[in-house]
XYZ file of C-alpha atoms in Angstrom:
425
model
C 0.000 0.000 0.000
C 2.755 2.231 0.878
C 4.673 1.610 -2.326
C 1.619 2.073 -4.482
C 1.008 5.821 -2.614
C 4.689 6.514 -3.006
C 4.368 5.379 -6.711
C 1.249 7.740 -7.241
C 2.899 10.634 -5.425
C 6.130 10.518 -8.012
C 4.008 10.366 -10.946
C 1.854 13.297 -9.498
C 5.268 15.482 -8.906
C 6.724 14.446 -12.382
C 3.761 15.455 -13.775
C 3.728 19.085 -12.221
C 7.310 19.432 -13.350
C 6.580 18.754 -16.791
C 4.017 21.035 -16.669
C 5.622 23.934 -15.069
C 8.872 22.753 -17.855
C 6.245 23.398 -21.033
C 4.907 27.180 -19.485
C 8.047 28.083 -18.846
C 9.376 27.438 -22.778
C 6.670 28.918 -23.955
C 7.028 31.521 -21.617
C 10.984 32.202 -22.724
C 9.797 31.737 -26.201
C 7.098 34.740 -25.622
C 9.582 36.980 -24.285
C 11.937 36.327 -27.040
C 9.856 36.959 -29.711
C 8.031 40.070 -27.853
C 11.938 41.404 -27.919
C 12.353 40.735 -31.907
C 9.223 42.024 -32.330
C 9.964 43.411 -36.426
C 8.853 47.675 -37.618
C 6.242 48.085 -39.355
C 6.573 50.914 -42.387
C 3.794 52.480 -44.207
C 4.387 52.630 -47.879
C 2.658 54.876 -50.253
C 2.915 55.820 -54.298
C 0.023 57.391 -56.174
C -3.332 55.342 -55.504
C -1.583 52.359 -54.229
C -0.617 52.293 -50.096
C 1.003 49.159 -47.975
C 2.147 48.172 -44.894
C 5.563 45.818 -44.777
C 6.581 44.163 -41.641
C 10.849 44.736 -41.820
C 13.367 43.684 -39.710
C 16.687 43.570 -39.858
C 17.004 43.915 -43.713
C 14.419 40.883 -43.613
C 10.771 41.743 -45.067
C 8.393 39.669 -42.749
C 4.804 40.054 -44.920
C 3.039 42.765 -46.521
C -0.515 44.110 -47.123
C -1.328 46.053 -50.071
C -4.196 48.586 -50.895
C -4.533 49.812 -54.345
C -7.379 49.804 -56.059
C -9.784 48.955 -53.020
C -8.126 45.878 -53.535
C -5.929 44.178 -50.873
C -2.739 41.834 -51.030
C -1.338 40.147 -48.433
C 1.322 37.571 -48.853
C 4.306 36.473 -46.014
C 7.887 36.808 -47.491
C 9.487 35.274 -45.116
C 8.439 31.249 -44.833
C 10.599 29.186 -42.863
C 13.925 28.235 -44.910
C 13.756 26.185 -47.464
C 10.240 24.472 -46.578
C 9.860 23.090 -49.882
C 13.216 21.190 -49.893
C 11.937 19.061 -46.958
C 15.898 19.049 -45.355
C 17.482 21.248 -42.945
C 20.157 23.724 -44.132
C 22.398 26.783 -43.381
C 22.371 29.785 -45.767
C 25.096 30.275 -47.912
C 27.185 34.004 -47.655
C 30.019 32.629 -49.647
C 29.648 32.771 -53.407
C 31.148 33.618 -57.015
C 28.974 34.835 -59.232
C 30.578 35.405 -62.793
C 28.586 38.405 -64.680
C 28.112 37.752 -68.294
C 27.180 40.721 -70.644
C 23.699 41.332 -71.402
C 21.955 38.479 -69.708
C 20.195 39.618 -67.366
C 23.043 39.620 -64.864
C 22.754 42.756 -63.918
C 19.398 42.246 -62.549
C 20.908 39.066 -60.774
C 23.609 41.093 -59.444
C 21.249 43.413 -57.702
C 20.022 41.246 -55.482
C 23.278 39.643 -54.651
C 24.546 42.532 -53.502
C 21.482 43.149 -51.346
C 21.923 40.208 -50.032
C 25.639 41.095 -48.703
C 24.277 44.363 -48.025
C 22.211 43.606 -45.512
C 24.460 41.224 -43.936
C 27.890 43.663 -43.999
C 29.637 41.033 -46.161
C 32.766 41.919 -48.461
C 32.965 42.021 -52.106
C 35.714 41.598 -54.558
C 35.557 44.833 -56.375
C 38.465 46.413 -58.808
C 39.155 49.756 -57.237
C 39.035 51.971 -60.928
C 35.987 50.513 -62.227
C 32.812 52.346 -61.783
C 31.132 49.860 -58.687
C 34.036 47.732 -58.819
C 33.741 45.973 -62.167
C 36.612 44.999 -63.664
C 35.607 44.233 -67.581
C 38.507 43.161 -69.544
C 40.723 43.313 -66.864
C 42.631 40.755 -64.879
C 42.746 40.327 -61.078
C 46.199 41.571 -59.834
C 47.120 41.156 -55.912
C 50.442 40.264 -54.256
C 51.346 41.221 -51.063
C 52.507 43.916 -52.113
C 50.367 45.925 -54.464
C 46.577 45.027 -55.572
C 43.704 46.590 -58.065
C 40.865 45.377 -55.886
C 39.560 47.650 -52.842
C 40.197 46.097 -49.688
C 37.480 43.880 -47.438
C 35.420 45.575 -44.746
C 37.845 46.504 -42.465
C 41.283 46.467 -43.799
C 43.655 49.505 -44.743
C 43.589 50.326 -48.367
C 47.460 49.656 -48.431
C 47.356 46.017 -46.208
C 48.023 44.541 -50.027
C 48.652 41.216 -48.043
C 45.191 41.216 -46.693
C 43.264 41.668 -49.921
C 41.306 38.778 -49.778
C 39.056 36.110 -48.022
C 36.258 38.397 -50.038
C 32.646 36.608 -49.490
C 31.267 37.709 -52.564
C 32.050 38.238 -56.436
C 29.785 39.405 -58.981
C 31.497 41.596 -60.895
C 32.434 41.560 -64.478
C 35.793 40.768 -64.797
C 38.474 38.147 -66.517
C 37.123 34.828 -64.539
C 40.402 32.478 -63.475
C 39.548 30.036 -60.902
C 43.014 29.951 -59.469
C 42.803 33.308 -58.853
C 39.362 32.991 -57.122
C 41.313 30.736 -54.981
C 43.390 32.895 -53.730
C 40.964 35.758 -52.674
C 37.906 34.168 -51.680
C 36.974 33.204 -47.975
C 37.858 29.954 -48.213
C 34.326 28.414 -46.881
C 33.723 24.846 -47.753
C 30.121 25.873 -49.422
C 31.899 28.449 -51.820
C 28.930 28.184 -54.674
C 30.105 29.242 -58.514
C 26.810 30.219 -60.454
C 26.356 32.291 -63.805
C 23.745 33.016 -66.344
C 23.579 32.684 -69.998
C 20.892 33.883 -72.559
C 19.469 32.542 -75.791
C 22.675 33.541 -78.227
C 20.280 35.437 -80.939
C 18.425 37.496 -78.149
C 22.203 38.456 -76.453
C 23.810 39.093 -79.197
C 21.110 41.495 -81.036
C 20.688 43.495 -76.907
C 24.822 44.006 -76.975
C 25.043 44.729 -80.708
C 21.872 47.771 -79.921
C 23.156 48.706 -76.340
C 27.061 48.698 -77.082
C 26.151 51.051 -80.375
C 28.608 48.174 -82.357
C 26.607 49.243 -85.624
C 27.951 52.380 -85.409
C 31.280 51.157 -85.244
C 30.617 48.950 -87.953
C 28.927 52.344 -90.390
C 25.570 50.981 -89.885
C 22.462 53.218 -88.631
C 20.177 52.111 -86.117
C 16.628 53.444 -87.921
C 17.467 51.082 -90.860
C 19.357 47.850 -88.947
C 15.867 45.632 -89.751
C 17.232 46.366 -93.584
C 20.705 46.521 -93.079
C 21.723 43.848 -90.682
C 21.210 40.584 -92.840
C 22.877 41.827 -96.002
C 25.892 43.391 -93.859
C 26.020 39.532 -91.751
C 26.110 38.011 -95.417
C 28.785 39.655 -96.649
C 30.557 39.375 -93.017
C 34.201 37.438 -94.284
C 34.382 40.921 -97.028
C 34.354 42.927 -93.894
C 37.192 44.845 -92.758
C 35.580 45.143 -89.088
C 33.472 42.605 -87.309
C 31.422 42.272 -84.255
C 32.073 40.296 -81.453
C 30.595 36.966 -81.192
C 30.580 34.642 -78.795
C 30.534 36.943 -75.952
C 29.156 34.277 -72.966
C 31.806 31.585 -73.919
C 34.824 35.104 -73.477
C 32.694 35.674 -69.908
C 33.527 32.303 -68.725
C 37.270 32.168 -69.683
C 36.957 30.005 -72.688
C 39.225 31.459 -75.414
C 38.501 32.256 -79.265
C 40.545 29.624 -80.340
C 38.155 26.613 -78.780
C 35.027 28.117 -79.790
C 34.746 26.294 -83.514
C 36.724 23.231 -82.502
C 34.363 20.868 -81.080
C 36.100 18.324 -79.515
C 37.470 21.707 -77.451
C 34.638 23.064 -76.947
C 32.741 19.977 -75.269
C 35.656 19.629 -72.818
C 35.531 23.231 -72.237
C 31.611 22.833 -71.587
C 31.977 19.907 -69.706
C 35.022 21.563 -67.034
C 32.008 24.498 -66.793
C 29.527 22.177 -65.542
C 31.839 20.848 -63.051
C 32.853 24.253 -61.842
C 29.993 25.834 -62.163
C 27.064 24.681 -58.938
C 24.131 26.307 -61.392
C 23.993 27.892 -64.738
C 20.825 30.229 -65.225
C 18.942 30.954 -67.920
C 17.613 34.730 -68.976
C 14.625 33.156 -70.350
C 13.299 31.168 -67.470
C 14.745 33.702 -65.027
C 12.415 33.117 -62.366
C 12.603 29.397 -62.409
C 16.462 29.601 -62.513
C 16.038 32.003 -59.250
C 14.008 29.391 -57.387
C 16.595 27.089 -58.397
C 19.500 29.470 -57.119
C 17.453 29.644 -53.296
C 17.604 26.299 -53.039
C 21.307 25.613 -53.792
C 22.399 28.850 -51.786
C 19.696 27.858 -48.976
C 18.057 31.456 -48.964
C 14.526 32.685 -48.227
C 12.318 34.013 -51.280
C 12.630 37.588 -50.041
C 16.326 36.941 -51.388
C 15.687 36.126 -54.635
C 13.033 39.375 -55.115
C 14.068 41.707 -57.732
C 13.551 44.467 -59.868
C 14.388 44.539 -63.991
C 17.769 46.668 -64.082
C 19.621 48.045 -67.565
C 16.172 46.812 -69.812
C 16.746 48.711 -72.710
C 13.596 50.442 -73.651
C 13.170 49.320 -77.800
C 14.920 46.518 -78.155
C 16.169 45.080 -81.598
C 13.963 43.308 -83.422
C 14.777 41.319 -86.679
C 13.762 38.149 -88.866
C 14.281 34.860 -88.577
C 16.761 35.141 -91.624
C 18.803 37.436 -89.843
C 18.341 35.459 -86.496
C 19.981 32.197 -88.267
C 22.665 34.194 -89.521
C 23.627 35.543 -85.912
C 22.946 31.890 -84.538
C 25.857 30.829 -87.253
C 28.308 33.388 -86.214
C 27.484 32.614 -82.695
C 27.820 28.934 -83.132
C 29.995 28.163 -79.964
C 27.379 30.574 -77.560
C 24.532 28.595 -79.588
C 26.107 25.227 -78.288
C 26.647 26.255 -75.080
C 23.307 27.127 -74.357
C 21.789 23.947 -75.612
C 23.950 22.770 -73.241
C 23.267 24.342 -70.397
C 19.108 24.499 -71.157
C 19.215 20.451 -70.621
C 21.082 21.153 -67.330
C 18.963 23.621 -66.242
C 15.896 21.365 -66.699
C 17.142 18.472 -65.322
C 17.598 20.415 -62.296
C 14.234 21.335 -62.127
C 13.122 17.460 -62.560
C 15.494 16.671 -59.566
C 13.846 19.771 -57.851
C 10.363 17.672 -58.027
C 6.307 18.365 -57.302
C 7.090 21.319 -55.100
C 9.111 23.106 -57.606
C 5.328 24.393 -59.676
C 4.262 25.778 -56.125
C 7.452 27.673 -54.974
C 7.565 29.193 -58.491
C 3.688 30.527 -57.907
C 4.421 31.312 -54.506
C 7.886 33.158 -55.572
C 5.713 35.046 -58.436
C 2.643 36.324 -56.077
C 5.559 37.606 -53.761
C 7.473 39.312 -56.269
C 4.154 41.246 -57.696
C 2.885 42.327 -54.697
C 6.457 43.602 -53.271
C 6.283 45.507 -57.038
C 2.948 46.981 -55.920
C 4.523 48.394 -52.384
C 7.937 49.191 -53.344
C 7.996 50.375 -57.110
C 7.125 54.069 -58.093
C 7.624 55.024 -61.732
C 10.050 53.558 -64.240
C 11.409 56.183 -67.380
C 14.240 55.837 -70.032
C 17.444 57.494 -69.435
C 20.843 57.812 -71.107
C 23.975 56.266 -68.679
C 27.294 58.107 -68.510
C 28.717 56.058 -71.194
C 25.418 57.382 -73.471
C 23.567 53.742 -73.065
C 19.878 54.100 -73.417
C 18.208 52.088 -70.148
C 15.035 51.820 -68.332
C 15.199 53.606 -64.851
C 13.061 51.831 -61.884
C 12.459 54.462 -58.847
C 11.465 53.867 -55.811
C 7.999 54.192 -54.592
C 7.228 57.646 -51.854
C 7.932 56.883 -48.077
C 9.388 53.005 -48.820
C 11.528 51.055 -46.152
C 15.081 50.449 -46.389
C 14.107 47.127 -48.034
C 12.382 48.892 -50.594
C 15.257 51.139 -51.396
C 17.673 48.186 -52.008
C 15.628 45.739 -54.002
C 14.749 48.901 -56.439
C 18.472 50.418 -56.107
C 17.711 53.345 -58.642
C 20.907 54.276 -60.333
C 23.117 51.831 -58.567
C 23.060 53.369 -55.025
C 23.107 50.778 -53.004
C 25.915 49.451 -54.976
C 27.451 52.854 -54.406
C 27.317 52.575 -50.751
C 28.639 49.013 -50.440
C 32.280 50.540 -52.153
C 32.222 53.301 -49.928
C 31.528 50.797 -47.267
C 35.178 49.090 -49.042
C 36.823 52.178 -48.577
C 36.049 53.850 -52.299
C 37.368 57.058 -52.174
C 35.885 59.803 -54.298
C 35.258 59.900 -58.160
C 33.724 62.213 -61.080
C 32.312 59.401 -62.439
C 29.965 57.990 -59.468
C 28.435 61.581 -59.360
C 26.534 60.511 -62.520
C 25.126 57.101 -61.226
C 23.565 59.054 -57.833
């Protein structure tokens, strides 16, 4: 009898302990998240008005008015929730910027990304924010063309690298990015390519190579086929090939096949993800799952669109697919990569790409103002995105009118000043 009543009396007082043990988790957990509690901002432009729950450079959800009509969408889920696996997000990456892909859209929002987060870039200290172009990385100990990382002397040569992030344009030489990159074992590589007819007619327009070449833009649906037919009789020519130069692979392998492969073949192995300008998007929801990010990451707004863009026949469009032969297999290439991936991706890949979408428009409805064309300092036509009246901080990053946030992140480097970043503010 006695044993039974002591029995009872231990279950009883385990019982109250595991009690009082739940309230006072939940209780902690309550106080914690009363602490974190995120700022609200009120966001206006023209008819349309928000609200956007921000914190920390993170947007927690939105509600939009516009229209007597109301949004409301969460942009922060838990990470990854699709992918079904635990993971840590990735601040360690290379991105290699290809010309007139997209990338600099794509580049936006990485450097938003490190933004928020007060990570360093590897940026070239003449180029205007830090690109590079045509030019090589040089570093020694003793002298480098790269600003320094957040919180070294402009002249500590020696300590010009462990960068976390690169997404510049630049010469890309992967024993070089081993030398000034953080060495973190999840170091990603990813880059983005673009059908070859579509990039090659936006650089020909945006680069002005027809006037180099004595052709006039108003008649280039006439001209264009007749001066690509009689090509070999030219004294100049245009450049071709342009994504297979952004990745390192020289002229000389471009029409040699059995080169070529290998050269594709030593991308895909370098390279984590290759993303494709047409299925941009998709290629982004791809990107947040290999990088482990949240879809308030991968937001983004349209940067350097050019505002008419060149338009021509499908004539013309095989001849520029002939002289772009090596881009034109490297695409292919790449496009049965990229959908593969999204196979391996499976079911849930069709509902993070709606969910991704609904985000994206309704953080366009809060944070976007009016968009115009303008000419760059180098006399580029583009389409300008400004920021919406009274936006967050948020806001003013993911729309980065005229590069500013880029702007800031070099000062952040240590940029000192220049003529030339007066024209981008």
């Amino acid at each position: 009898m006695l044993h039974k009543i002591m029995k009872n009396s231990f279950l009883v007082l385990l019982l109250i302990c595991t009690v009082f043990a739940i309230l006072g988790f939940y209780g902690e957990r309550r106080f914690k998240m009363k602490r974190s509690l995120p700022h609200y901002y009120r966001i206006t432009s023209g008819k349309n008005t928000g609200t956007m729950r921000y914190d920390e450079g993170r947007i927690v959800s939105t509600a939009y008015h516009g229209n007597q009509k109301k949004v409301k969408g969460i942009l922060q889920p838990p990470i990854n929730i699709s992918i079904g696996i635990e993971c840590h997000e990735t601040s360690n990456f290379v991105f290699i910027k290809t010309h007139k892909t997209g990338s600099t859209t794509l580049r936006s929002l990485t450097c938003r990304f490190g933004y928020f987060r007060n990570l360093s870039f590897l940026l070239g200290k003449g180029g205007v924010i830090g690109h590079l172009n045509n030019q090589a990385v040089k570093w020694s100990p003793n002298s480098s063309n790269l600003l320094p990382p957040i919180g070294v002397s402009p002249s500590d040569h020696a300590n010009h690298r462990n960068y976390n992030i690169s997404n510049i344009h630049w010469l890309f030489r992967r024993n070089i990015v081993r030398k000034l990159m953080y060495p973190a074992s999840d170091l990603k590589y990813f880059t983005i390519i673009r059908e070859p007819t579509e990039q090659w007619l936006s650089q020909f327009q945006y680069f002005k190579d027809y006037k180099r070449l004595g052709l006039k833009l108003e008649t280039l649906s006439n001209t264009l086929l007749p001066f690509l037919l009689n090509l070999t009789e030219q004294p100049r020519k245009p450049s071709f090939n342009r994504q297979l130069r952004d990745l390192g692979v020289p002229s000389s392998v471009h029409k040699n096949a059995t080169k070529l492969n290998e050269a594709l073949s030593n991308i895909d192995k370098e390279f984590d993800l290759v993303l494709i300008t047409e299925y941009f998007d998709e290629s982004l929801i791809l990107l947040k799952k290999l990088l482990c990010w949240r879809f308030e990451d991968i937001l983004y707004v349209k940067k350097r669109q050019q505002p008419n863009p060149l338009t021509v026949d499908e004539t013309t469009r095989r001849e520029i697919r002939k002289y772009n032969s090596g881009d034109v297999t490297l695409y292919h290439y790449f496009l049965a990569v990229f959908w593969r991936k999204v196979k391996e991706y499976g079911p849930a890949f069709e509902e993070d790409l709606r969910t991704f979408r609904k985000l994206l428009n309704d953080t366009w409805n809060i944070c976007i103002g009016n968009s115009v064309t303008e000419v760059s300092p180098d006399r580029y036509l583009y389409v300008e995105t400004y920021l919406a009246q009274n936006s967050s901080e948020f806001c003013w990053a993911l729309v980065n009118t005229k590069f500013q946030m880029d702007i800031e992140i070099v000062k952040r480097q240590g940029h000192t000043s220049d003529k030339r970043w007066a024209a981008f503010v």
